[in-house]
Coordinates of N, CA and C in Angstrom, one line a residue:
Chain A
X1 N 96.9 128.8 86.1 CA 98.0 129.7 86.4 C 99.4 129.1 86.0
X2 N 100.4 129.8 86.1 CA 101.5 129.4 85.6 C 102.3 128.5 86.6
X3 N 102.0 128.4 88.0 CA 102.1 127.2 88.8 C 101.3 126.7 90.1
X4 N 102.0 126.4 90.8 CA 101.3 126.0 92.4 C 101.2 127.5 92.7
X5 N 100.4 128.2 93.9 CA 100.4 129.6 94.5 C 99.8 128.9 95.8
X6 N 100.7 129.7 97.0 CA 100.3 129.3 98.1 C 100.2 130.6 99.0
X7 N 98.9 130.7 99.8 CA 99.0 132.2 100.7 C 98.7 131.3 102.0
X8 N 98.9 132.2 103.1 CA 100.1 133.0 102.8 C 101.5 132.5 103.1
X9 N 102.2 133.4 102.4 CA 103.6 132.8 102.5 C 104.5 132.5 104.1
X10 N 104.1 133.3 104.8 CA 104.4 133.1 106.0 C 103.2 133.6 106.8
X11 N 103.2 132.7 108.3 CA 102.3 133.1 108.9 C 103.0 133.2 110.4
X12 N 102.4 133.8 111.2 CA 103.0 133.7 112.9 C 101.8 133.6 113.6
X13 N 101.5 132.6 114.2 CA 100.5 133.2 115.1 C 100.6 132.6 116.9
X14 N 99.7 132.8 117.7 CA 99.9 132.6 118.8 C 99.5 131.0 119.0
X15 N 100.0 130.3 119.9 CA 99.4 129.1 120.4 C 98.5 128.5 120.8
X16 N 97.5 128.0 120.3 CA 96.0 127.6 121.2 C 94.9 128.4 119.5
X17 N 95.6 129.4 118.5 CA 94.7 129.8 117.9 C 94.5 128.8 116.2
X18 N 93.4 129.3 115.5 CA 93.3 128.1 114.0 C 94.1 128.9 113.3
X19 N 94.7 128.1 112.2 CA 95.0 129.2 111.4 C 94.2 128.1 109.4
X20 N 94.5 129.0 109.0 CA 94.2 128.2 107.2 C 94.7 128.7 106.2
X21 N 95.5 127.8 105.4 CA 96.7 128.0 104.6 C 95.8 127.2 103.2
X22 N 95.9 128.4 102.2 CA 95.9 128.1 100.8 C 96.2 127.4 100.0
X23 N 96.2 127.0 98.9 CA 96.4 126.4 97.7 C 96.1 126.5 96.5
X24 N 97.0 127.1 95.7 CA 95.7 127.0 94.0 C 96.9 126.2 93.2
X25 N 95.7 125.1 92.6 CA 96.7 124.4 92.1 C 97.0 124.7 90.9
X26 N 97.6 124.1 89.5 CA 98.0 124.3 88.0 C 96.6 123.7 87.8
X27 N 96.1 124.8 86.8 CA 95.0 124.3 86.4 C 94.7 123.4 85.2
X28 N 93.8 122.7 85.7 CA 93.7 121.2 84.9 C 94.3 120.0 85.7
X29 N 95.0 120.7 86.5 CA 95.8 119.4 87.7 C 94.7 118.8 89.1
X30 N 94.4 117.1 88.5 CA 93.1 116.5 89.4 C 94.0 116.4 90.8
X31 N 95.0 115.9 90.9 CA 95.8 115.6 92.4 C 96.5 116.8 93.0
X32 N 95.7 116.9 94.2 CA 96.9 117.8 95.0 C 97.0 117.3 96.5
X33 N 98.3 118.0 97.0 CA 98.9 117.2 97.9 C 99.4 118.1 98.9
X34 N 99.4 117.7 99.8 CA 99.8 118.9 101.3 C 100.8 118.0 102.1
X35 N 102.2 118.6 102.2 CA 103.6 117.9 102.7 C 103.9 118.9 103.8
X36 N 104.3 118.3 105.1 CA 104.9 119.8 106.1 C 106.4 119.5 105.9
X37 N 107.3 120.3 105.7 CA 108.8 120.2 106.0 C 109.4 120.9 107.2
X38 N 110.1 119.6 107.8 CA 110.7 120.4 109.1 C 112.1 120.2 108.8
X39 N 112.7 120.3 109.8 CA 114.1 120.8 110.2 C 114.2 118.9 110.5
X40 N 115.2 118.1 110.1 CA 115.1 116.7 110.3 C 114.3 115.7 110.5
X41 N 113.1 116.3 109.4 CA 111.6 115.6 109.3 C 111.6 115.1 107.7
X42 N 112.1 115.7 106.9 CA 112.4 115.9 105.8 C 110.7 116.4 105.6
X43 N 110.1 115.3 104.0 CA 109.1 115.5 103.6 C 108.1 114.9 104.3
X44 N 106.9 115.5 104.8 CA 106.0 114.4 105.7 C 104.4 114.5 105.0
X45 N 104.6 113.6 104.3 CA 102.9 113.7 103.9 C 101.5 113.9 104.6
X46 N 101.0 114.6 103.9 CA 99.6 115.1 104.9 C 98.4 114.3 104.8
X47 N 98.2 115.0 103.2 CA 97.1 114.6 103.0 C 96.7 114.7 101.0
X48 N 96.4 113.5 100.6 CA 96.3 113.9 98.9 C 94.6 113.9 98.7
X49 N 94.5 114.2 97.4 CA 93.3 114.7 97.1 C 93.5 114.1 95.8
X50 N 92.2 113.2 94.9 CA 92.3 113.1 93.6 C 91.4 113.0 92.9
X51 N 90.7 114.0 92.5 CA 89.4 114.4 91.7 C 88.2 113.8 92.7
X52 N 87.3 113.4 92.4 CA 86.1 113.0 93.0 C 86.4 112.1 94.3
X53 N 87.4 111.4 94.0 CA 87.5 110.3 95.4 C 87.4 111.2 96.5
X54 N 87.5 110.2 97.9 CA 87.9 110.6 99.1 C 89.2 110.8 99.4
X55 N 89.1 111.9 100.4 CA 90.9 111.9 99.8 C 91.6 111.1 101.0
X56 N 93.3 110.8 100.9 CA 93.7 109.9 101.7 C 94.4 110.8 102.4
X57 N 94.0 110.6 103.8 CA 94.2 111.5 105.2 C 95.1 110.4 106.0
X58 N 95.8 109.8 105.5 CA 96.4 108.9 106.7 C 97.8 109.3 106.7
X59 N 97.8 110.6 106.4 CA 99.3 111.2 107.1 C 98.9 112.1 107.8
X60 N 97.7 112.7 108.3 CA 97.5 114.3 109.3 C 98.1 113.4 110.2
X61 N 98.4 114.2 111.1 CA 99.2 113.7 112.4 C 98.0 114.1 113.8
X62 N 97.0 114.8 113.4 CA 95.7 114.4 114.5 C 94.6 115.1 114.3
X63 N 93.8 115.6 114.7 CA 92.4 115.3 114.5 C 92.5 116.9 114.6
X64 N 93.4 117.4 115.0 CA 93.3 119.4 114.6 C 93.9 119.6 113.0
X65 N 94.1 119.0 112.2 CA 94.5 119.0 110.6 C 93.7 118.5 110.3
X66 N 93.0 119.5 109.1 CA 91.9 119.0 108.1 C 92.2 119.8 107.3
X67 N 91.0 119.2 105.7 CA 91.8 119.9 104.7 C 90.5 119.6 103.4
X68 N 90.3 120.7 102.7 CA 89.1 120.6 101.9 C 90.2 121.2 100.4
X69 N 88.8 120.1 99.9 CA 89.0 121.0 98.4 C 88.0 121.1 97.2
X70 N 87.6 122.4 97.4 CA 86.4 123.0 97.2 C 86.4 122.9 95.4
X71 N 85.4 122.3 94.7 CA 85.0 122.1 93.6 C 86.3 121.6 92.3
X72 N 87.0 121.0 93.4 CA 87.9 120.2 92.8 C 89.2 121.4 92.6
X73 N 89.0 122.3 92.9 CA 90.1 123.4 92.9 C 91.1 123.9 94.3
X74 N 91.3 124.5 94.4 CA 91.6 125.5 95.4 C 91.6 124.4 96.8
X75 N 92.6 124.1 97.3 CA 92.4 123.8 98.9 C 92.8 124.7 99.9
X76 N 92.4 124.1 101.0 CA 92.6 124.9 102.5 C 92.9 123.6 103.5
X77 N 93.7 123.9 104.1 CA 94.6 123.3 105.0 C 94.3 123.8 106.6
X78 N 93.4 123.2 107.3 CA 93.1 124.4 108.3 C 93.8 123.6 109.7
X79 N 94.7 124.1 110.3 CA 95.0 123.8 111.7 C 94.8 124.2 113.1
X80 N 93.8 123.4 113.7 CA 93.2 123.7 115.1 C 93.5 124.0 116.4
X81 N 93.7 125.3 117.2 CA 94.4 125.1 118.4 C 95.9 124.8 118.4
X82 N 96.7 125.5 117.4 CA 97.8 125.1 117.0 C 98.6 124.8 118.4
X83 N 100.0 124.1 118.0 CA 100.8 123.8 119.2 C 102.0 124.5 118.6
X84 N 103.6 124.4 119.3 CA 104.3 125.0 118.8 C 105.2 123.9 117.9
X85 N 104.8 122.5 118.3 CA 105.8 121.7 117.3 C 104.7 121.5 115.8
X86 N 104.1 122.5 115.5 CA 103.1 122.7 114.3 C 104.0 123.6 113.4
X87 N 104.8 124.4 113.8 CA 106.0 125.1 113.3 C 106.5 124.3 112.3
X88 N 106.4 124.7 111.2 CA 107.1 124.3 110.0 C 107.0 125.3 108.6
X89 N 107.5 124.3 107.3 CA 107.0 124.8 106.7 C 105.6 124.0 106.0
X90 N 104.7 124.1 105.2 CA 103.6 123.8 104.8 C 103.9 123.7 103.1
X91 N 104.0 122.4 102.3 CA 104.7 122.7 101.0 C 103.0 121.9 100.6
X92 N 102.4 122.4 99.2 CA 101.1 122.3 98.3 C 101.7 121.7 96.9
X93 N 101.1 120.6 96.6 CA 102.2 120.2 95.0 C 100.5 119.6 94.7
X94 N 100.9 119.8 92.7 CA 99.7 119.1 92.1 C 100.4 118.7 91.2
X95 N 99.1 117.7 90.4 CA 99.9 116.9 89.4 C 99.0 116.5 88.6
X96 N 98.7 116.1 87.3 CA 98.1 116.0 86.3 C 97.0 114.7 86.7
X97 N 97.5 113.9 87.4 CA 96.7 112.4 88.3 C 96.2 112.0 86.9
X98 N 95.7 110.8 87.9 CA 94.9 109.8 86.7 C 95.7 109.2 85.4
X99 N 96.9 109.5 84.9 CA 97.5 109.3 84.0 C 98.1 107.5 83.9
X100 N 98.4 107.1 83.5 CA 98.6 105.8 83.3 C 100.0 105.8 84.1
X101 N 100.6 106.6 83.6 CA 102.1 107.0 84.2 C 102.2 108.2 85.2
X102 N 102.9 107.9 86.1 CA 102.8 108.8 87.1 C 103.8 109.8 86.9
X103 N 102.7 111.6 86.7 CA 103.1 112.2 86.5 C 104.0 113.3 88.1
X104 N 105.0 114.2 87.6 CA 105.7 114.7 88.2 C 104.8 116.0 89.4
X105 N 105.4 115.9 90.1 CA 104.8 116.8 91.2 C 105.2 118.3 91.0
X106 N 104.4 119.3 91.0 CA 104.7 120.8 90.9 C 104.4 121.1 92.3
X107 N 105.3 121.5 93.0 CA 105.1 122.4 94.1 C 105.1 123.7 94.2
X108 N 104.8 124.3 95.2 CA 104.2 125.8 95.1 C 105.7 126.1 96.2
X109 N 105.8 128.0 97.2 CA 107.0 128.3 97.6 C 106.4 127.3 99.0
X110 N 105.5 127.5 99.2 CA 105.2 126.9 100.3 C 104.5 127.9 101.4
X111 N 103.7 127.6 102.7 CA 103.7 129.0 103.6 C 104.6 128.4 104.8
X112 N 105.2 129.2 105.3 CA 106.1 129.5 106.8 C 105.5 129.6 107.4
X113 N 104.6 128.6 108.7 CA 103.8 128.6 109.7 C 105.3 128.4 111.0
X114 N 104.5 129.8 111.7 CA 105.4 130.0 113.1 C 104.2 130.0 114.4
X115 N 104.7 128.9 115.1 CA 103.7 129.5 116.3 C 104.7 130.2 117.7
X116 N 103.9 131.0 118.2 CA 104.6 131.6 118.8 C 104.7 130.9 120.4
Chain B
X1 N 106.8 97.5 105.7 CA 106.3 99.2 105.2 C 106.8 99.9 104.4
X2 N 106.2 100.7 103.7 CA 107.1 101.7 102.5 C 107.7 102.2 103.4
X3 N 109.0 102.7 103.1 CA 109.8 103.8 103.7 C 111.1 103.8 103.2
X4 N 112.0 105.3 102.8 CA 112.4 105.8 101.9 C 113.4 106.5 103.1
X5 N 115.0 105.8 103.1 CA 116.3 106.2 104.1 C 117.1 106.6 103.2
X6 N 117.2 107.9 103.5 CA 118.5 108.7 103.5 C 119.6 109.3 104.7
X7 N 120.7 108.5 104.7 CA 121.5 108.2 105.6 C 121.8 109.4 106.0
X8 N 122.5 110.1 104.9 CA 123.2 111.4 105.4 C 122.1 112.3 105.4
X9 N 122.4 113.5 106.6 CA 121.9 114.4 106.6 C 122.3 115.6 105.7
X10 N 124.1 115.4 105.8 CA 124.6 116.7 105.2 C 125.9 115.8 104.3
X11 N 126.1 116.0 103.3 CA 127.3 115.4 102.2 C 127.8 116.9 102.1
X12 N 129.7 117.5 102.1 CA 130.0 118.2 101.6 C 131.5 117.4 100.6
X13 N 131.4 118.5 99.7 CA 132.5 118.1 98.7 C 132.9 119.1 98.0
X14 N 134.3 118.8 97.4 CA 135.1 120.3 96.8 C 134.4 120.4 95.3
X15 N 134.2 121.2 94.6 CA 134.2 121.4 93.0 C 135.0 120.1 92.2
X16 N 134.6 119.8 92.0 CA 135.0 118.3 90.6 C 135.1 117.2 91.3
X17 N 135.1 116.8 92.8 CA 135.0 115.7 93.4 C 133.8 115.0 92.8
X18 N 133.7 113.4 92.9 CA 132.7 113.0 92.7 C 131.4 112.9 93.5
X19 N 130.5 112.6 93.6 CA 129.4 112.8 94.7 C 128.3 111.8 94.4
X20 N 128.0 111.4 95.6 CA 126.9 110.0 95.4 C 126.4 110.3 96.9
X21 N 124.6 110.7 96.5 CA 123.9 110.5 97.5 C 122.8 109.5 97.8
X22 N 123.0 108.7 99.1 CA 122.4 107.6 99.3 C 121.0 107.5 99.7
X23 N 120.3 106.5 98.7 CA 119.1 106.3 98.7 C 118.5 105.2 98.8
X24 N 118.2 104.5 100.0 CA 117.4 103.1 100.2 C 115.9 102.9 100.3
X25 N 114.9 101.8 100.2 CA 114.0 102.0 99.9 C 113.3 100.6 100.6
X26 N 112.5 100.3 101.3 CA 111.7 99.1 101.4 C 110.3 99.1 101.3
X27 N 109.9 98.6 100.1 CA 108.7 98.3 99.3 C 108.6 97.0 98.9
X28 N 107.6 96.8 99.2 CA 106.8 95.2 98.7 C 106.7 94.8 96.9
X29 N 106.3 95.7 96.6 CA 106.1 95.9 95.2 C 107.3 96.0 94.5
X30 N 107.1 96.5 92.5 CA 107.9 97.0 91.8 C 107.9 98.2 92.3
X31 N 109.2 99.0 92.4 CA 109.0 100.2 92.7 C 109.5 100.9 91.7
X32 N 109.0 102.3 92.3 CA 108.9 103.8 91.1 C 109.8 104.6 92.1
X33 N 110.7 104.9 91.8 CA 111.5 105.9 92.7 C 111.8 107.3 91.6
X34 N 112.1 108.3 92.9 CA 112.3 109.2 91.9 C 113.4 110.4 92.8
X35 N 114.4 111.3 92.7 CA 115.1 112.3 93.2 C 114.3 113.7 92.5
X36 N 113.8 114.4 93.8 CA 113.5 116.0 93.6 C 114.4 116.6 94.5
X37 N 114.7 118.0 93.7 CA 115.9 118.7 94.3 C 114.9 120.1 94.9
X38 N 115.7 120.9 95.7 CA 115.5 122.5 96.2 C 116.4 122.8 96.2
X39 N 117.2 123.7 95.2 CA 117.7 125.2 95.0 C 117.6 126.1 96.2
X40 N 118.5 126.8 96.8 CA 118.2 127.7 97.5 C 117.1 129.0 96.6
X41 N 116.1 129.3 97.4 CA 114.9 129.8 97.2 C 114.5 129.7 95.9
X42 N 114.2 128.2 95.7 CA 113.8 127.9 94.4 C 112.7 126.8 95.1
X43 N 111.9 126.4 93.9 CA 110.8 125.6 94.5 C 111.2 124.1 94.5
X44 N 110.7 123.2 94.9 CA 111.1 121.6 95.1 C 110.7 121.2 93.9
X45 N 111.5 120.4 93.3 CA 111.5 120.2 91.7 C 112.0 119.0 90.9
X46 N 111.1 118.2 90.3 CA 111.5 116.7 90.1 C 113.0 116.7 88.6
X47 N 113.9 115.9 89.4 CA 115.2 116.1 89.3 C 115.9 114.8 88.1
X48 N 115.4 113.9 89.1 CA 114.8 112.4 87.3 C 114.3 111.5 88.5
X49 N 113.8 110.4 87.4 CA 113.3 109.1 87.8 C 113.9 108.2 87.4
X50 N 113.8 106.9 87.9 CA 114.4 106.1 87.5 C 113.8 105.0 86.0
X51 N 112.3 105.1 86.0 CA 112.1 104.9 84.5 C 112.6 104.8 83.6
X52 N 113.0 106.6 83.4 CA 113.0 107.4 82.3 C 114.8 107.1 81.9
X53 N 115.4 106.4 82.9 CA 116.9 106.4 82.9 C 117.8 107.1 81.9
X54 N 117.5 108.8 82.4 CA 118.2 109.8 82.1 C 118.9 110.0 82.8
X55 N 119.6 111.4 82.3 CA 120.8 112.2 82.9 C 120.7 113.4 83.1
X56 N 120.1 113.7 84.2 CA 119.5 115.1 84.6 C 120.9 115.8 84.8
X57 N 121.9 117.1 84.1 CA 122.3 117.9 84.7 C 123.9 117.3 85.6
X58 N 123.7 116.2 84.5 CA 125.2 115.0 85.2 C 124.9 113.8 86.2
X59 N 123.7 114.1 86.4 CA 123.1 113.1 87.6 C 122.5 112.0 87.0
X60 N 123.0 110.8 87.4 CA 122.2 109.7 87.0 C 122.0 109.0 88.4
X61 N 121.2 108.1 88.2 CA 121.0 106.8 89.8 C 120.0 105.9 89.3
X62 N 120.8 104.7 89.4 CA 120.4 103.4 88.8 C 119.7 102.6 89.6
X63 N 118.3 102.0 89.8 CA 117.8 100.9 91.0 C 118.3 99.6 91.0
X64 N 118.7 99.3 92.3 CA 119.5 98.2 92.5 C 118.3 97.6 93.3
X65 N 117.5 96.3 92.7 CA 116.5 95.6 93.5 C 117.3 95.1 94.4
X66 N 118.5 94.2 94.4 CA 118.9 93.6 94.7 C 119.3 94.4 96.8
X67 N 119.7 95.5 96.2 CA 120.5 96.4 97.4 C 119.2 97.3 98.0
X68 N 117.8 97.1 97.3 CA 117.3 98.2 97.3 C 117.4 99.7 97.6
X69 N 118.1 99.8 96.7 CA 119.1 101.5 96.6 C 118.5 102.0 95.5
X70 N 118.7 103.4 95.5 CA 118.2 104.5 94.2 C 119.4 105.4 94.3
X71 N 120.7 105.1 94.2 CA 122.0 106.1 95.5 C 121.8 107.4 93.6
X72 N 122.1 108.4 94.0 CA 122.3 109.8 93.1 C 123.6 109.9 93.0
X73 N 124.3 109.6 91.7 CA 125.5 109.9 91.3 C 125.7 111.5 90.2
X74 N 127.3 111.9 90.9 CA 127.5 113.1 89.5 C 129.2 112.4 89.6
X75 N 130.2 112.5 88.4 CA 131.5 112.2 88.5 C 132.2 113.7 89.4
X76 N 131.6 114.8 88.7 CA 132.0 115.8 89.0 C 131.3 117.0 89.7
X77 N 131.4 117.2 90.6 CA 130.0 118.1 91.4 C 130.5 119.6 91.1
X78 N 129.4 120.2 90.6 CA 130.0 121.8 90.2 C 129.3 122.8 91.9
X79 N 129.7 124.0 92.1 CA 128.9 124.6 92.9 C 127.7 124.7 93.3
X80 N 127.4 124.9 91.7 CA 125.1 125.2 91.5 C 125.0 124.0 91.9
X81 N 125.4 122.6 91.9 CA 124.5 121.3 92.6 C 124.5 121.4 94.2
X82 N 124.5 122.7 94.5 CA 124.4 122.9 96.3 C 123.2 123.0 95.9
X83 N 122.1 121.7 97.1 CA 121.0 122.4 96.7 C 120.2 120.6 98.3
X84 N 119.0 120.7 98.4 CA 118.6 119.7 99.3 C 118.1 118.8 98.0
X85 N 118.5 117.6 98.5 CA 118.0 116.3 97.7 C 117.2 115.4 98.1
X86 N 116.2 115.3 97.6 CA 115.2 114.2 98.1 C 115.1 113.2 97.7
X87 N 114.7 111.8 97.8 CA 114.5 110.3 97.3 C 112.8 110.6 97.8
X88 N 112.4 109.9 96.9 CA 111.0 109.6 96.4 C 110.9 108.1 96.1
X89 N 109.3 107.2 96.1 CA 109.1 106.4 96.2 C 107.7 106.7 95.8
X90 N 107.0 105.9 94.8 CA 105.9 105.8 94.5 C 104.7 104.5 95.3
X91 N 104.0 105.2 95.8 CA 103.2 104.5 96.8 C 102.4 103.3 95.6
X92 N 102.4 102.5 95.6 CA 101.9 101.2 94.9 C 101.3 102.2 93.5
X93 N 100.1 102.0 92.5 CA 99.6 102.3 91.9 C 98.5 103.7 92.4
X94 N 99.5 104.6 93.0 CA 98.6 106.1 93.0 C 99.2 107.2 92.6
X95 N 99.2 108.2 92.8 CA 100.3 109.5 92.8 C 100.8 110.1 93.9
X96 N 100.7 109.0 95.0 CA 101.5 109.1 96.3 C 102.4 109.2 96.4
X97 N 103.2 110.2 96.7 CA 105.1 109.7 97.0 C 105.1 109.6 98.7
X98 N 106.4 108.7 98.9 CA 107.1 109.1 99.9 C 108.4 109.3 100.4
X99 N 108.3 110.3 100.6 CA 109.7 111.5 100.6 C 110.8 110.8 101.7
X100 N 112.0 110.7 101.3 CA 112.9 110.8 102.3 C 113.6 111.8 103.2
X101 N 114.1 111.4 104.1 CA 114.3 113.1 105.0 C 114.7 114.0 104.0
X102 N 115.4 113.7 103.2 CA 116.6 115.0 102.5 C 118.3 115.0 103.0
X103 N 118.5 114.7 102.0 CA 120.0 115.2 102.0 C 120.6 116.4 101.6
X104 N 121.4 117.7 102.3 CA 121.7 118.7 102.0 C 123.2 118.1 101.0
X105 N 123.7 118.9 100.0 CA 124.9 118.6 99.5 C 125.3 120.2 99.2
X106 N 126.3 120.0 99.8 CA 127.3 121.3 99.4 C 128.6 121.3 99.0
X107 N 128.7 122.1 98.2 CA 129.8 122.2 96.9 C 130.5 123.1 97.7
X108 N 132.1 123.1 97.7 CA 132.0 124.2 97.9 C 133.6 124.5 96.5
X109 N 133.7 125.5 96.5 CA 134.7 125.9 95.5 C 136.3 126.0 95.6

């Protein structure tokens, strides 16, 4: 596709319920990456993904964040029993990986998770 | 530990003033730093690196091992550079960054 695409762009939901937020990355892109942005949090890393490996989860912030990515494409970001400081935004970036030189990050608009 | 301080939260400045936003860094390693910007309703978007020691758009920022700094300079700041600025750090040998809070900069005219 012509870049990152993230659904959905905003979400609202109630507190205590799951929700799961998309990703399609640039295709041909092995790394992708799940960053929350808050309001004086800046960028907070989640969780990265890079082709076959295991991916490196030592940014979820707890055991209700998980995050798949199905046939090396497309992820899902799913959060459990949300709380209200889960409120953010949710930003998806890929990147060509594996390169000798590290290449630049494409981000998507992001989705607007609101809990109520 | 890696970690990537940006002091100010908010830098404002008039049209043609100079502007420098601060970027520190503490890593063990050689580091890879880099500034991505966001445009109002534009996507987050890599702005330069320090590698490639270009001139993105009037912006340059030089690594200072010594100060461990990556600070974002322009002589002259125009309007359009209203926009949130990030400092980046390249996690040893992966395609990990890590982001600094952000610094907002506003121009104003």
């Amino acid at each position: 596709g012509a870049g990152v695409s993230q659904s959905p762009s905003n979400k609202v939901t109630e507190k205590g319920k799951d929700v799961e937020l998309r990703c399609d990355p640039i295709s041909g892109h092995t790394a992708l990456y799940w960053y929350r942005q808050s309001l004086g949090q800046g960028l907070e890393f989640l969780i990265y993904f890079q082709g076959n490996s295991a991916p490196d989860k030592s940014g979820l912030p707890s055991d209700r964040f998980s995050a798949e990515r199905t046939g090396g494409s497309v992820s899902t970001l799913t959060i459990q029993r949300t709380q209200q400081e889960d409120s953010a935004v949710y930003l998806c970036a890929s990147s060509p990986g594996a390169q000798v030189r590290i290449q630049p990050q494409h981000f998507g608009d992001g989705t607007r998770l609101s809990i109520l | 530990a890696q970690r990537v301080t940006q002091p100010e939260k908010l830098l404002s400045v008039f049209k043609g003033a100079p502007v420098e936003l601060k970027c520190n860094y503490s890593y063990s390693g050689s580091p890879e730093l880099f500034w991505y910007v966001q445009y109002s309703r534009q996507r987050l978007q890599l702005l330069l690196r320090h590698i490639s020691r270009e001139s993105i758009k009037g912006f340059t920022a030089d690594l200072n091992k010594g100060e461990t700094s990556f600070h974002l300079k322009k002589p002259f700041a125009q309007e359009e550079d209203s926009a949130m600025y990030y400092c980046a750090l390249r996690f040893y040998n992966t395609d990990k960054l890590i982001f600094g809070t952000g610094t907002r900069l506003q121009v104003f005219p």
